[in-house]
């Protein structure tokens, strides 16, 4: 078997000719203009680009929150782009964990209860206390979101996403609402989680300085892939400055 075929077969996520067009009044807006890329299982992937490049659109399609206008999307051998509504609900429920910029925690639930709520929708959830400890919150499980710092709230959000034991962890500007030092700690946690648990992690960011920490970097510009970089030796967050 050729090296090209072996590489294709090992790809966990594959986008082929994926386009997304939004209708705005009389005008069609092409958010994705035909993108092609693959991601291997267990990779830490950075999707970078300026505002309006198509990063969030791509992430929403991969996460099953939006549908492509055309093209093919494969995940672990299944064609995501042909899923029924029921299949898409199951995909979002069982296979994908989301981490957003603004945490989206339920304010009248404790940190542990926020994570526990998410674990109840998974097929094979992880032990809650183990997950809380893994994000450094073993001593904060009884606190409400208002009693936690921004970094701690984002750690709860990561624990919530991990608790249902997803195949994919999708992070939309996860450090955008955090200060520099706290943002670095969250990125370190995400990278270490990818390595320790073997989860495929995709982080979208406008910060090009983060590109060296990804196993793979996908740069978007105006709905098209500008560049794909495979880092043979990704850099740890401790060795990056910006």
Tab-separated table of C-alpha atoms in Angstrom:
chain	number	residue	atom	x	y	z
A	1	UNK	CA	0.000	0.000	0.000
A	2	UNK	CA	1.367	3.458	-0.915
A	3	UNK	CA	2.280	6.045	1.717
A	4	UNK	CA	-0.432	8.353	0.344
A	5	UNK	CA	-3.138	5.718	0.796
A	6	UNK	CA	-1.930	4.876	4.292
A	7	UNK	CA	-2.031	8.562	5.237
A	8	UNK	CA	-5.542	8.934	3.831
A	9	UNK	CA	-6.779	5.916	5.755
A	10	UNK	CA	-5.305	7.231	9.020
A	11	UNK	CA	-7.101	10.558	8.800
A	12	UNK	CA	-9.733	10.826	11.495
A	13	UNK	CA	-11.359	13.961	10.082
A	14	UNK	CA	-11.473	14.793	6.392
A	15	UNK	CA	-12.961	17.822	4.633
A	16	UNK	CA	-13.192	17.609	0.834
A	17	UNK	CA	-14.422	20.562	-1.223
A	18	UNK	CA	-16.469	21.928	1.670
A	19	UNK	CA	-18.333	25.167	0.992
A	20	UNK	CA	-20.707	27.219	3.117
A	21	UNK	CA	-22.853	29.942	1.585
A	22	UNK	CA	-25.148	32.209	3.609
A	23	UNK	CA	-27.994	34.109	1.989
A	24	UNK	CA	-28.081	37.734	3.153
A	25	UNK	CA	-31.005	39.458	1.469
A	26	UNK	CA	-30.220	39.446	-2.233
A	27	UNK	CA	-26.578	38.551	-1.712
A	28	UNK	CA	-24.793	35.224	-1.241
A	29	UNK	CA	-21.926	35.311	1.284
A	30	UNK	CA	-19.391	32.515	0.844
A	31	UNK	CA	-18.001	31.844	4.324
A	32	UNK	CA	-16.105	28.751	3.127
A	33	UNK	CA	-15.122	28.647	-0.526
A	34	UNK	CA	-14.032	25.009	-0.854
A	35	UNK	CA	-11.697	23.693	1.826
A	36	UNK	CA	-9.755	20.427	1.856
A	37	UNK	CA	-7.798	19.069	4.820
A	38	UNK	CA	-7.381	16.036	7.055
A	39	UNK	CA	-6.760	15.583	10.782
A	40	UNK	CA	-5.305	12.470	12.391
A	41	UNK	CA	-6.767	10.975	15.553
A	42	UNK	CA	-5.278	12.439	18.711
A	43	UNK	CA	-3.801	15.512	17.040
A	44	UNK	CA	-3.747	18.969	18.613
A	45	UNK	CA	-4.826	21.247	15.770
A	46	UNK	CA	-4.685	25.029	15.516
A	47	UNK	CA	-7.040	26.727	13.035
A	48	UNK	CA	-5.764	30.284	12.647
A	49	UNK	CA	-6.824	33.347	10.735
A	50	UNK	CA	-8.151	36.867	10.989
A	51	UNK	CA	-11.727	37.714	11.907
A	52	UNK	CA	-14.030	36.735	9.048
A	53	UNK	CA	-11.640	34.135	7.639
A	54	UNK	CA	-14.153	31.303	8.168
A	55	UNK	CA	-12.723	29.742	11.340
A	56	UNK	CA	-15.938	29.640	13.376
A	57	UNK	CA	-17.950	28.478	10.369
A	58	UNK	CA	-15.550	25.573	9.891
A	59	UNK	CA	-15.675	24.685	13.588
A	60	UNK	CA	-19.487	24.864	13.670
A	61	UNK	CA	-19.731	22.508	10.684
A	62	UNK	CA	-17.269	20.066	12.232
A	63	UNK	CA	-19.224	20.213	15.490
A	64	UNK	CA	-22.574	19.553	13.813
A	65	UNK	CA	-23.998	22.956	14.735
A	66	UNK	CA	-24.185	24.026	11.093
A	67	UNK	CA	-24.356	22.202	7.776
A	68	UNK	CA	-22.124	22.621	4.752
A	69	UNK	CA	-23.685	23.878	1.535
A	70	UNK	CA	-21.653	21.335	-0.441
A	71	UNK	CA	-18.690	19.027	-0.107
A	72	UNK	CA	-17.925	15.935	1.945
A	73	UNK	CA	-17.033	15.654	5.637
A	74	UNK	CA	-15.806	12.356	7.053
A	75	UNK	CA	-15.313	11.589	10.734
A	76	UNK	CA	-13.867	8.242	11.783
A	77	UNK	CA	-15.099	6.694	8.538
A	78	UNK	CA	-18.659	8.068	8.767
A	79	UNK	CA	-19.907	10.702	6.342
A	80	UNK	CA	-20.997	13.518	8.635
A	81	UNK	CA	-22.320	15.524	5.710
A	82	UNK	CA	-25.015	12.893	5.038
A	83	UNK	CA	-26.257	12.477	8.648
A	84	UNK	CA	-29.984	12.729	9.340
A	85	UNK	CA	-31.217	15.187	11.994
A	86	UNK	CA	-31.408	12.350	14.525
A	87	UNK	CA	-27.888	11.193	13.727
A	88	UNK	CA	-26.614	14.754	14.024
A	89	UNK	CA	-28.211	15.146	17.457
A	90	UNK	CA	-26.534	11.934	18.612
A	91	UNK	CA	-23.225	13.109	17.145
A	92	UNK	CA	-23.335	16.394	19.055
A	93	UNK	CA	-24.519	14.647	22.198
A	94	UNK	CA	-22.018	11.799	22.361
A	95	UNK	CA	-19.008	12.569	20.181
A	96	UNK	CA	-18.257	16.289	20.493
A	97	UNK	CA	-17.219	18.438	23.433
A	98	UNK	CA	-17.390	22.227	23.049
A	99	UNK	CA	-15.395	24.922	24.837
A	100	UNK	CA	-16.507	28.476	24.122
A	101	UNK	CA	-14.935	31.862	24.751
A	102	UNK	CA	-17.459	32.918	27.409
A	103	UNK	CA	-17.782	29.680	29.453
A	104	UNK	CA	-21.632	29.385	29.284
A	105	UNK	CA	-21.911	27.920	32.779
A	106	UNK	CA	-25.245	27.645	34.573
A	107	UNK	CA	-24.953	30.242	37.352
A	108	UNK	CA	-27.141	28.553	39.981
A	109	UNK	CA	-25.260	25.232	39.762
A	110	UNK	CA	-21.937	24.521	41.454
A	111	UNK	CA	-18.848	23.714	39.434
A	112	UNK	CA	-19.370	20.015	40.024
A	113	UNK	CA	-23.062	20.177	39.143
A	114	UNK	CA	-22.274	21.947	35.861
A	115	UNK	CA	-19.932	19.104	34.943
A	116	UNK	CA	-22.287	16.438	36.228
A	117	UNK	CA	-25.116	17.781	34.071
A	118	UNK	CA	-23.017	17.310	30.930
A	119	UNK	CA	-21.871	13.830	31.959
A	120	UNK	CA	-25.483	12.662	32.103
A	121	UNK	CA	-25.870	12.940	28.317
A	122	UNK	CA	-22.846	10.772	27.485
A	123	UNK	CA	-22.785	7.060	26.696
A	124	UNK	CA	-19.580	6.384	28.610
A	125	UNK	CA	-18.930	9.390	30.852
A	126	UNK	CA	-15.749	9.830	32.827
A	127	UNK	CA	-15.811	9.963	36.664
A	128	UNK	CA	-16.693	13.558	37.571
A	129	UNK	CA	-14.276	13.945	40.466
A	130	UNK	CA	-11.443	12.571	38.326
A	131	UNK	CA	-12.183	15.106	35.600
A	132	UNK	CA	-12.429	17.977	38.087
A	133	UNK	CA	-9.078	16.987	39.557
A	134	UNK	CA	-7.505	16.749	36.095
A	135	UNK	CA	-8.293	20.426	35.424
A	136	UNK	CA	-7.022	21.504	38.837
A	137	UNK	CA	-10.377	22.140	40.497
A	138	UNK	CA	-10.598	19.372	43.101
A	139	UNK	CA	-10.856	21.991	45.863
A	140	UNK	CA	-13.401	24.174	44.044
A	141	UNK	CA	-16.132	21.685	43.177
A	142	UNK	CA	-18.685	23.237	45.582
A	143	UNK	CA	-18.214	26.805	44.354
A	144	UNK	CA	-20.698	28.581	42.112
A	145	UNK	CA	-19.479	30.274	38.907
A	146	UNK	CA	-19.722	33.721	40.516
A	147	UNK	CA	-17.236	32.540	43.141
A	148	UNK	CA	-14.668	31.474	40.533
A	149	UNK	CA	-12.135	33.485	38.541
A	150	UNK	CA	-12.338	33.637	34.746
A	151	UNK	CA	-9.632	31.008	34.417
A	152	UNK	CA	-11.375	28.715	36.883
A	153	UNK	CA	-14.679	29.106	35.032
A	154	UNK	CA	-12.970	28.150	31.781
A	155	UNK	CA	-11.491	25.097	33.521
A	156	UNK	CA	-15.017	24.110	34.572
A	157	UNK	CA	-16.100	24.530	30.939
A	158	UNK	CA	-13.259	22.254	29.812
A	159	UNK	CA	-14.149	19.687	32.484
A	160	UNK	CA	-17.762	19.830	31.345
A	161	UNK	CA	-16.718	19.128	27.759
A	162	UNK	CA	-14.421	16.277	28.805
A	163	UNK	CA	-16.870	14.624	31.210
A	164	UNK	CA	-18.946	12.992	28.495
A	165	UNK	CA	-15.767	11.434	27.071
A	166	UNK	CA	-15.990	12.912	23.553
A	167	UNK	CA	-14.069	11.916	20.446
A	168	UNK	CA	-13.492	15.563	19.534
A	169	UNK	CA	-12.846	18.603	21.704
A	170	UNK	CA	-13.629	21.803	19.786
A	171	UNK	CA	-12.487	25.098	21.292
A	172	UNK	CA	-13.667	28.444	19.924
A	173	UNK	CA	-11.216	31.169	21.037
A	174	UNK	CA	-10.976	29.541	24.504
A	175	UNK	CA	-8.606	32.209	25.856
A	176	UNK	CA	-10.275	35.224	24.248
A	177	UNK	CA	-11.855	36.454	27.500
A	178	UNK	CA	-8.819	35.726	29.681
A	179	UNK	CA	-5.683	37.625	30.632
A	180	UNK	CA	-2.303	36.591	29.231
A	181	UNK	CA	-1.143	34.411	32.132
A	182	UNK	CA	-4.500	32.671	32.610
A	183	UNK	CA	-4.810	32.120	28.863
A	184	UNK	CA	-1.433	30.393	28.804
A	185	UNK	CA	-2.511	28.036	31.603
A	186	UNK	CA	-5.687	27.114	29.704
A	187	UNK	CA	-3.748	26.396	26.502
A	188	UNK	CA	-1.316	24.246	28.467
A	189	UNK	CA	-4.235	22.326	29.959
A	190	UNK	CA	-5.744	21.732	26.507
A	191	UNK	CA	-2.441	20.525	25.050
A	192	UNK	CA	-1.776	18.227	28.011
A	193	UNK	CA	-5.346	16.871	27.846
A	194	UNK	CA	-4.841	16.004	24.182
A	195	UNK	CA	-1.643	14.121	24.977
A	196	UNK	CA	-2.891	12.368	28.116
A	197	UNK	CA	-6.314	11.272	26.861
A	198	UNK	CA	-5.661	10.878	23.147
A	199	UNK	CA	-8.557	13.174	22.293
A	200	UNK	CA	-8.488	15.078	19.020
A	201	UNK	CA	-8.437	18.755	20.001
A	202	UNK	CA	-9.175	21.606	17.588
A	203	UNK	CA	-8.552	25.183	18.728
A	204	UNK	CA	-9.480	28.201	16.642
A	205	UNK	CA	-7.618	31.444	17.236
A	206	UNK	CA	-6.635	34.720	15.598
A	207	UNK	CA	-3.298	34.597	17.446
A	208	UNK	CA	-0.723	33.365	14.938
A	209	UNK	CA	1.890	33.139	17.688
A	210	UNK	CA	0.195	29.922	18.858
A	211	UNK	CA	0.877	28.090	15.597
A	212	UNK	CA	4.067	26.315	16.777
A	213	UNK	CA	2.170	24.450	19.520
A	214	UNK	CA	-0.089	22.567	17.097
A	215	UNK	CA	0.629	19.157	15.615
A	216	UNK	CA	-1.121	20.596	12.573
A	217	UNK	CA	-1.880	24.218	11.729
A	218	UNK	CA	-4.579	25.203	9.245
A	219	UNK	CA	-4.448	28.860	8.206
A	220	UNK	CA	-7.626	30.308	6.723
A	221	UNK	CA	-8.047	33.461	4.692
A	222	UNK	CA	-11.278	34.650	3.081
A	223	UNK	CA	-12.899	31.214	3.313
A	224	UNK	CA	-9.975	29.378	1.748
A	225	UNK	CA	-7.043	27.466	3.186
A	226	UNK	CA	-3.976	29.653	2.859
A	227	UNK	CA	-1.524	27.154	4.312
A	228	UNK	CA	-1.343	23.821	6.161
A	229	UNK	CA	1.672	23.233	8.374
A	230	UNK	CA	2.581	19.939	10.042
A	231	UNK	CA	4.843	20.506	13.037
A	232	UNK	CA	7.037	17.440	13.526
A	233	UNK	CA	8.007	18.707	16.995
A	234	UNK	CA	5.246	20.914	18.442
A	235	UNK	CA	6.344	23.517	20.961
A	236	UNK	CA	5.002	23.527	24.506
A	237	UNK	CA	3.217	26.635	25.710
A	238	UNK	CA	6.005	27.290	28.214
A	239	UNK	CA	8.353	27.960	25.297
A	240	UNK	CA	6.057	30.451	23.527
A	241	UNK	CA	5.847	34.212	24.042
A	242	UNK	CA	3.597	36.767	22.357
